[in-house]
Short mmCIF file of N, CA, C and O in Angstrom, two decimals:
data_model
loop_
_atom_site.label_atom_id
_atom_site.label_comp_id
_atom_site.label_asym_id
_atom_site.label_seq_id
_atom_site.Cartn_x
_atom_site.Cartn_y
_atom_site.Cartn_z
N UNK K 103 -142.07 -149.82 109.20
CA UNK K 103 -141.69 -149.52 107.84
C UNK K 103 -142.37 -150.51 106.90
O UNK K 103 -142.49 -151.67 107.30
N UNK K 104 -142.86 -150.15 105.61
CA UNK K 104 -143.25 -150.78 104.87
C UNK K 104 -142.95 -151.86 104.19
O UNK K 104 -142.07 -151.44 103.44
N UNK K 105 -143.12 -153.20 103.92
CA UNK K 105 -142.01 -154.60 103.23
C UNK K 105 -142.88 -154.22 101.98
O UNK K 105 -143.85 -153.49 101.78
N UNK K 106 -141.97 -155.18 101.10
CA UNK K 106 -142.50 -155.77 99.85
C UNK K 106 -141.75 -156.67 99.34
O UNK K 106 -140.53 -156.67 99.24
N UNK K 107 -142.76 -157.70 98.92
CA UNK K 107 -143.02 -158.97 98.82
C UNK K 107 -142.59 -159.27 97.37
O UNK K 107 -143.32 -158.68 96.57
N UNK K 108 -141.76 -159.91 96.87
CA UNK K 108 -141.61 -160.02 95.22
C UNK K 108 -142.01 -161.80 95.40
O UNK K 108 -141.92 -162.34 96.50
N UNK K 109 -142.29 -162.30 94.58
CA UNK K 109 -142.54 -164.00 94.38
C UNK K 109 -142.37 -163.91 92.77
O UNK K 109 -142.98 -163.30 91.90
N UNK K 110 -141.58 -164.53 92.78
CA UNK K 110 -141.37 -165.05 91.04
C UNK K 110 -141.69 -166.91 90.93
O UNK K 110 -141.38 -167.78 91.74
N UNK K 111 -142.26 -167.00 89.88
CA UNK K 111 -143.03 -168.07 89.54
C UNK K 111 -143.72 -168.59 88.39
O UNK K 111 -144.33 -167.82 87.63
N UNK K 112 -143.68 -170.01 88.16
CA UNK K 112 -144.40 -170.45 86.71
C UNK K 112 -145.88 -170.68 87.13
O UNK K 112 -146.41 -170.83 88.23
N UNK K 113 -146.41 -170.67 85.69
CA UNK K 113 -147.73 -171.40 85.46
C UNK K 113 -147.16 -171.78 83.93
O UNK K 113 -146.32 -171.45 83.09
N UNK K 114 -148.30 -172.76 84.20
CA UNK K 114 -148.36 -173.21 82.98
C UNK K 114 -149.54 -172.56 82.06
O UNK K 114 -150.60 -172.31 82.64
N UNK K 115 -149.42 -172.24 80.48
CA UNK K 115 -150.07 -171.27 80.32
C UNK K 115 -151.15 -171.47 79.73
O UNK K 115 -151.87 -170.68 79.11
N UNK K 116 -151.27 -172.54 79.92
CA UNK K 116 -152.90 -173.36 79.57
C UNK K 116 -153.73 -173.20 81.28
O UNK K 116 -154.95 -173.26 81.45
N UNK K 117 -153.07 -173.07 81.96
CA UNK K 117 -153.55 -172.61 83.44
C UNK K 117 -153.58 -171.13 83.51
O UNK K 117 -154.39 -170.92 84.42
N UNK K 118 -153.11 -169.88 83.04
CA UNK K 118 -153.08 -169.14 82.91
C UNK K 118 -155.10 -168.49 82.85
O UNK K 118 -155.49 -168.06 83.94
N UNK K 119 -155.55 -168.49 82.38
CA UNK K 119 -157.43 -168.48 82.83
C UNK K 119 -157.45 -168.34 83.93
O UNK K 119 -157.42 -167.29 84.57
N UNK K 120 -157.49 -169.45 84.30
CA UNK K 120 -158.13 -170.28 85.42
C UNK K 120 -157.45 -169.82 86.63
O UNK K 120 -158.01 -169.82 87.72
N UNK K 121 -155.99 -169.36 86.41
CA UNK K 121 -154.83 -168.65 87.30
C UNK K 121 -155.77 -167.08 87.91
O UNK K 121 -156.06 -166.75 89.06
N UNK K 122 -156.05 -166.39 86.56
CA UNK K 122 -156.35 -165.07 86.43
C UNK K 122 -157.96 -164.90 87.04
O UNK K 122 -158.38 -163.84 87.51
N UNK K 123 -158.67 -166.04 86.95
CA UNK K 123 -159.83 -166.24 87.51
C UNK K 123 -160.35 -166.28 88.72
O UNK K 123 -161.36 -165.70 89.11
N UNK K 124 -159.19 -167.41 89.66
CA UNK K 124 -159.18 -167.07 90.60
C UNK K 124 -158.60 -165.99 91.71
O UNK K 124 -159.04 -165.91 92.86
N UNK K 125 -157.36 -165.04 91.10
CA UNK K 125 -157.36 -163.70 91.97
C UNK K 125 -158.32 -163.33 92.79
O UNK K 125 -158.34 -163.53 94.01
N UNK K 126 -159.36 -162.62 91.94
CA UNK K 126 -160.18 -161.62 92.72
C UNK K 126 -160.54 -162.28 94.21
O UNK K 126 -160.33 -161.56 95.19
N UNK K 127 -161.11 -163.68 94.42
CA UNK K 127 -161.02 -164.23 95.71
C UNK K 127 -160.05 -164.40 96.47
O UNK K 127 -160.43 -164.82 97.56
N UNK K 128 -158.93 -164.25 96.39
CA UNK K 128 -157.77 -164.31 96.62
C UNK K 128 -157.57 -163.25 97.69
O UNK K 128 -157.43 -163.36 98.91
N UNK K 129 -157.60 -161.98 96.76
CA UNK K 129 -157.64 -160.28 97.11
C UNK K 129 -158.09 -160.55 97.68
O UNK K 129 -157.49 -161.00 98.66
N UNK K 130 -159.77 -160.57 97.71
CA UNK K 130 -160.69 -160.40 98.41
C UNK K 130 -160.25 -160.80 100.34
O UNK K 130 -160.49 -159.92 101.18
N UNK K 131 -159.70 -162.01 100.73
CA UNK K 131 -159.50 -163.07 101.45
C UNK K 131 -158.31 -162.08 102.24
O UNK K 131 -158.37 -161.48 103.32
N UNK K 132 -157.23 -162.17 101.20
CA UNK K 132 -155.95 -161.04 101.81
C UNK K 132 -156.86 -159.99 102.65
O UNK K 132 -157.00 -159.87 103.86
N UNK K 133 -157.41 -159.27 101.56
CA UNK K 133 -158.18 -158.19 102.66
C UNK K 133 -158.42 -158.32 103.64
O UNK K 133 -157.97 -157.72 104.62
N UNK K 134 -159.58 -159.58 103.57
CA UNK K 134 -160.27 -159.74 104.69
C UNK K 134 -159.46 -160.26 106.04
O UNK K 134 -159.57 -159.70 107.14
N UNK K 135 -158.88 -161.04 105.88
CA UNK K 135 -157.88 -162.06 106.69
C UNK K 135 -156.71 -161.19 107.15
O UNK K 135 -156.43 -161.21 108.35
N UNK K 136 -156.04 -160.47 106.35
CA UNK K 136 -154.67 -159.92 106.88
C UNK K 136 -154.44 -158.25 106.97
O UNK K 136 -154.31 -157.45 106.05
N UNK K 137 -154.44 -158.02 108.39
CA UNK K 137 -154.43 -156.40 108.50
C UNK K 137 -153.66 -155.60 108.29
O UNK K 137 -153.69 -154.39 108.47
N UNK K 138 -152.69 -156.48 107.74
CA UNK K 138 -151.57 -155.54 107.56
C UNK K 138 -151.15 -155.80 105.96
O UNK K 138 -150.00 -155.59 105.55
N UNK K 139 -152.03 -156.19 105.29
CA UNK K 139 -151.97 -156.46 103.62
C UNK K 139 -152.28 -154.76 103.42
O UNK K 139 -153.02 -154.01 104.04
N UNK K 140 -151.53 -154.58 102.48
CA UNK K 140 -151.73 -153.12 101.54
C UNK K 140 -152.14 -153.56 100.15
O UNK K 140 -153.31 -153.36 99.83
N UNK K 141 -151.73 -153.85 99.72
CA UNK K 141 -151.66 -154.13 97.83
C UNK K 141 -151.35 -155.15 97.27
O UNK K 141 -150.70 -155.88 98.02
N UNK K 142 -151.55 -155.71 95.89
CA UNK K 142 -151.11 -156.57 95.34
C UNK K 142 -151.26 -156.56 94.02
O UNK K 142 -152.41 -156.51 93.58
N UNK K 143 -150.30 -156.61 93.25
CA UNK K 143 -149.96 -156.74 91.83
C UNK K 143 -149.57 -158.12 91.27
O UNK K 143 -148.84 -158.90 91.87
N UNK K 144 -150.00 -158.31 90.31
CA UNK K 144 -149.58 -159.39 89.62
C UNK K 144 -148.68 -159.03 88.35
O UNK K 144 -148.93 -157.96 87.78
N UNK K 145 -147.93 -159.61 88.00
CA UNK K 145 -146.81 -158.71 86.58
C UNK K 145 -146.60 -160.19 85.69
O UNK K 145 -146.01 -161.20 86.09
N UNK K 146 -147.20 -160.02 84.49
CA UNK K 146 -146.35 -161.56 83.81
C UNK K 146 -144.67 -161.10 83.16
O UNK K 146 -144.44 -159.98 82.70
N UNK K 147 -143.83 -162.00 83.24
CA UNK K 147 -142.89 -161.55 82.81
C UNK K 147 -142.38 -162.19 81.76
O UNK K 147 -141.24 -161.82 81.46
N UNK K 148 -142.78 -162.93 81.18
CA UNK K 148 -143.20 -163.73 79.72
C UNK K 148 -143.86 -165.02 80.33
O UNK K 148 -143.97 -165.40 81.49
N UNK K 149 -144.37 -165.72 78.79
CA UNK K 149 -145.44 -166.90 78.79
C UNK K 149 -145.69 -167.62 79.98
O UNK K 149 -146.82 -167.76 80.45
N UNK K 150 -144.72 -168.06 80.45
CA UNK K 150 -144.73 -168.52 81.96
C UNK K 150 -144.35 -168.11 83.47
O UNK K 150 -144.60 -168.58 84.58
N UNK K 151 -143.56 -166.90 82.94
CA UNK K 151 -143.26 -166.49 84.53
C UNK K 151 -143.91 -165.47 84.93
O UNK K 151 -144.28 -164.56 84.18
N UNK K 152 -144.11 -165.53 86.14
CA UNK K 152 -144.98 -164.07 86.86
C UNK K 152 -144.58 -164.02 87.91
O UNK K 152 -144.16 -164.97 88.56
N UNK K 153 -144.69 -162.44 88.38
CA UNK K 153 -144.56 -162.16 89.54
C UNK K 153 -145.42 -161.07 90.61
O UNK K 153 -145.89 -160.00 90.23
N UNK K 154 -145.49 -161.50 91.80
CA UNK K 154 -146.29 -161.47 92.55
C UNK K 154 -145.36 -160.49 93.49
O UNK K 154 -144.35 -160.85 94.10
N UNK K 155 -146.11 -158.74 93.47
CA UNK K 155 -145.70 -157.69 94.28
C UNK K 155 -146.66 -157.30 95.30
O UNK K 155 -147.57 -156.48 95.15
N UNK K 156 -146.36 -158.00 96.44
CA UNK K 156 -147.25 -157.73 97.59
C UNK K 156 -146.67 -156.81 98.80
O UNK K 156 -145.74 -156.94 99.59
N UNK K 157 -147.94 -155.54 98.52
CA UNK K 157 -147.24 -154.16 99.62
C UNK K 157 -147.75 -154.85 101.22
O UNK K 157 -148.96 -155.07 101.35
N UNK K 158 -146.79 -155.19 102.46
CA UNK K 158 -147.25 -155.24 103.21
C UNK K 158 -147.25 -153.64 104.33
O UNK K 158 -146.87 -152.58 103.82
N UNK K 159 -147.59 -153.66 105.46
CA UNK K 159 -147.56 -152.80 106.32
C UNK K 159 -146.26 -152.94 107.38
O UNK K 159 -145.77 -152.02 108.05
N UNK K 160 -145.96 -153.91 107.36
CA UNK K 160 -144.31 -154.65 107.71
C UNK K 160 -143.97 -155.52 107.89
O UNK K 160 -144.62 -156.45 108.36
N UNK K 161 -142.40 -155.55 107.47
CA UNK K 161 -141.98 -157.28 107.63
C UNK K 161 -142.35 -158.50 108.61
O UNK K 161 -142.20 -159.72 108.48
N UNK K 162 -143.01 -157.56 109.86
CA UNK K 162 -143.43 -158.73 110.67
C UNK K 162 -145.30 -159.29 110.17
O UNK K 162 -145.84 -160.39 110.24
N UNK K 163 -145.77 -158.05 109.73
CA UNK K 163 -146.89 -158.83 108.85
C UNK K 163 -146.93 -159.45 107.78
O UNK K 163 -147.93 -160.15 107.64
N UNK K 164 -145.90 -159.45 106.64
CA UNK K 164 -145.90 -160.18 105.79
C UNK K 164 -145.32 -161.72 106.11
O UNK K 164 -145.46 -162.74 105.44
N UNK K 165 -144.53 -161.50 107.56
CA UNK K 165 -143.87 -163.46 107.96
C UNK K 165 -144.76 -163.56 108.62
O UNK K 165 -144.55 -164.63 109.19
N UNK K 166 -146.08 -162.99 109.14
CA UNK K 166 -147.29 -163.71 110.02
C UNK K 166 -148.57 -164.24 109.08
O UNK K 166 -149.52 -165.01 109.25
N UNK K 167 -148.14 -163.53 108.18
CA UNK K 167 -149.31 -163.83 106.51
C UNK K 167 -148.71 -165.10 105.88
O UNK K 167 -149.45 -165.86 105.24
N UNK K 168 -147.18 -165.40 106.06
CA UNK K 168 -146.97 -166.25 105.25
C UNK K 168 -146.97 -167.30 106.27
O UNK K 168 -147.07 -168.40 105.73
N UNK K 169 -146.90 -167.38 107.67
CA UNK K 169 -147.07 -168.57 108.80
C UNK K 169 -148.68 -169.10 108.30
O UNK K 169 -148.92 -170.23 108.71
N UNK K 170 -149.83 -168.44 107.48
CA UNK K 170 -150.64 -168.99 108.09
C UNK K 170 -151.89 -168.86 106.63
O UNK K 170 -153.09 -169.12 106.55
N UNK K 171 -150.62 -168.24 105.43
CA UNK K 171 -151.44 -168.00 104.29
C UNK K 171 -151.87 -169.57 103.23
O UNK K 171 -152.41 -169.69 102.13
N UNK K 172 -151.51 -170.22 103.85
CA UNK K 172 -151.66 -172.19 103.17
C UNK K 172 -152.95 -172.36 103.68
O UNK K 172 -153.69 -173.07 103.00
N UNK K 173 -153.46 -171.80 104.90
CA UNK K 173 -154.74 -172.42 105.43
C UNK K 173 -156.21 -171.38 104.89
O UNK K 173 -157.43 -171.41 104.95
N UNK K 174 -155.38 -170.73 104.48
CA UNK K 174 -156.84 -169.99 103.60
C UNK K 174 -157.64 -169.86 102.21
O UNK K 174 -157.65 -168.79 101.62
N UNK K 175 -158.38 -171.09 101.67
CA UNK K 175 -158.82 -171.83 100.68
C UNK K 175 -158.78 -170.95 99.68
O UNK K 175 -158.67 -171.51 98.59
N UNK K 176 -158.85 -169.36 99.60
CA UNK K 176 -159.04 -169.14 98.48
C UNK K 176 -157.85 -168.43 97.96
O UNK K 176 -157.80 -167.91 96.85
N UNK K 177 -156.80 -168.45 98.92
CA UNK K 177 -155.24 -168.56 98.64
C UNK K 177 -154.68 -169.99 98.03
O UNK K 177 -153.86 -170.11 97.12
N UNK K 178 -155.23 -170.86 98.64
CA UNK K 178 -154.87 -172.36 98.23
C UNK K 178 -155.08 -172.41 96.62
O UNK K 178 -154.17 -172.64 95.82
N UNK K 179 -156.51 -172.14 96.26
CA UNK K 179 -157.10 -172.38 95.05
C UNK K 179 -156.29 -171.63 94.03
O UNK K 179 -155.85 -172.18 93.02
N UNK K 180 -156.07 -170.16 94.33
CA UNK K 180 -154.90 -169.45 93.36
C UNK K 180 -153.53 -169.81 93.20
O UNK K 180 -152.85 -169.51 92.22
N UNK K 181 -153.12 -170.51 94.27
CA UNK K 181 -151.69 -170.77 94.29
C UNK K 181 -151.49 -172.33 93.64
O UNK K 181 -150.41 -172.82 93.30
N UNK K 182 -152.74 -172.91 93.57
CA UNK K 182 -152.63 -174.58 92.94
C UNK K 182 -152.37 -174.46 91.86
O UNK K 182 -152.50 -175.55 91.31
N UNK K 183 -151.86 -173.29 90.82
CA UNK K 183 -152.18 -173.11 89.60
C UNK K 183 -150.20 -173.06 89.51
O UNK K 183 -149.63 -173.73 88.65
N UNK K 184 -149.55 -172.37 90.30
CA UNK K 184 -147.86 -172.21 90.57
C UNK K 184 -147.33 -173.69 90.21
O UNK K 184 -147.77 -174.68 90.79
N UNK K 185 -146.48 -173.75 89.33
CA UNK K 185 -145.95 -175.08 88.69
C UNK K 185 -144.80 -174.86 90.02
O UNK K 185 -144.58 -175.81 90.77
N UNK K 186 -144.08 -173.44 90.23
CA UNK K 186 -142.88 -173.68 90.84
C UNK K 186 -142.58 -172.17 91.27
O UNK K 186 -142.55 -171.32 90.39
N UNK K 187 -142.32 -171.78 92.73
CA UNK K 187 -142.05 -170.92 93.31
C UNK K 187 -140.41 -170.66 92.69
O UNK K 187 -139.51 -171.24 93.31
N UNK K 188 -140.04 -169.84 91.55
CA UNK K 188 -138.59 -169.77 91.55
C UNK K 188 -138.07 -169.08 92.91
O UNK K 188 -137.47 -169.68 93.81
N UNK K 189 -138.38 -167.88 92.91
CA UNK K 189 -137.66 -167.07 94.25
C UNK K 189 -138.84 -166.33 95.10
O UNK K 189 -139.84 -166.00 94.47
N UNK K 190 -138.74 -165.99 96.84
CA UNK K 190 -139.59 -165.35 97.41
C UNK K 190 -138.28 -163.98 97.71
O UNK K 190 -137.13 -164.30 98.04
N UNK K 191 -138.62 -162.75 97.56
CA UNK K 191 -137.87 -161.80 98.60
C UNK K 191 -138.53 -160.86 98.88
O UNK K 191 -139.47 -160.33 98.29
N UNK K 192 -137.88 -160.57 100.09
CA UNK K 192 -138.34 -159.47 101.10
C UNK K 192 -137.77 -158.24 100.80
O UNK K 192 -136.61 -158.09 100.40
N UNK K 193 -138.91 -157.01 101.06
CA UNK K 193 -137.12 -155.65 101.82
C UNK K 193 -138.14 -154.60 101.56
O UNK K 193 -139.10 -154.48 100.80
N UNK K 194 -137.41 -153.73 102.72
CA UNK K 194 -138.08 -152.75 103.21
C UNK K 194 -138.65 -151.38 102.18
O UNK K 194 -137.72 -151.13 101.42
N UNK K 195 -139.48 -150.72 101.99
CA UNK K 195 -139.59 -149.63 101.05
C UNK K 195 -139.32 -148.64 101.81
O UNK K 195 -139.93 -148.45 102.86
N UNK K 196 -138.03 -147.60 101.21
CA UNK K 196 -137.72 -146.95 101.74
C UNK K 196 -138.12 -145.54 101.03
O UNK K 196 -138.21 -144.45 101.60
N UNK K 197 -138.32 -145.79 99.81
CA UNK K 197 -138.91 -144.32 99.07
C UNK K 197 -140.02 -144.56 98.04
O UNK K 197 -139.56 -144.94 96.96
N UNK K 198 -140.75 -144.50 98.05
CA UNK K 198 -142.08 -144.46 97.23
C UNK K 198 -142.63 -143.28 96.78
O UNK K 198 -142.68 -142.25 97.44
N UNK K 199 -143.20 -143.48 95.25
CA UNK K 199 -143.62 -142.25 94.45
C UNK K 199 -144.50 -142.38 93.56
O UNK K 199 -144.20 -142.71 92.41
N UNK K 200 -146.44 -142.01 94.20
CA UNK K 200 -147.26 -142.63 92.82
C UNK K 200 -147.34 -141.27 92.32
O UNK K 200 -146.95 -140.14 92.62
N UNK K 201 -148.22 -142.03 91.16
CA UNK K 201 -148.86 -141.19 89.67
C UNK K 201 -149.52 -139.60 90.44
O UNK K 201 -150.39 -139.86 91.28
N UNK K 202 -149.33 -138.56 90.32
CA UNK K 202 -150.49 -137.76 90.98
C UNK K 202 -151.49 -137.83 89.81
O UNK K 202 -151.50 -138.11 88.61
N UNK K 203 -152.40 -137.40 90.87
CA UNK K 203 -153.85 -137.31 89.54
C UNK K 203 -153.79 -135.95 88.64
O UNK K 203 -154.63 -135.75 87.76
#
């Protein structure tokens, strides 16, 4: 079954650039590195807080991504920018519904 990943969190918003700059390597890395990564959204939820919606393929890939997501530099480099992890949560998607074209 499918997880998803919520992370709520500051930057500071003079880091905010430099935050947004480094993503795309980030993605890129998730891709490459973790097989069971689906998606990832970023959401600001005012000046300083954001949050981070990551679709995994399941809860046991998203706790094997997070055993081992510190050692991958261009995760490091995006996440040096986080003043402060407020909350991480988990939970299963049980009904999903996109846009049709």
């Amino acid at each position: 079954m499918m997880a998803m990943e919520l992370a709520r969190f500051t930057v500071d918003p003079r880091d905010v650039a430099a935050m947004l700059a480094a993503r795309p390597a980030m993605l890129a890395a998730l891709r490459e590195r973790f097989s069971g990564f689906e998606s990832l959204r970023l959401v600001r939820l005012d000046e300083r807080t954001w949050l981070d919606v990551v679709i995994w393929a399941s809860r046991a890939d998203a706790d094997a991504a997070a055993a081992t997501i510190g050692d991958v530099p261009e995760c490091r480099s995006a996440f040096a920018f986080i003043k402060e992890v407020v909350s991480m949560e988990h939970g299963e998607i049980l009904f999903a519904g996109d846009r049709a074209a």
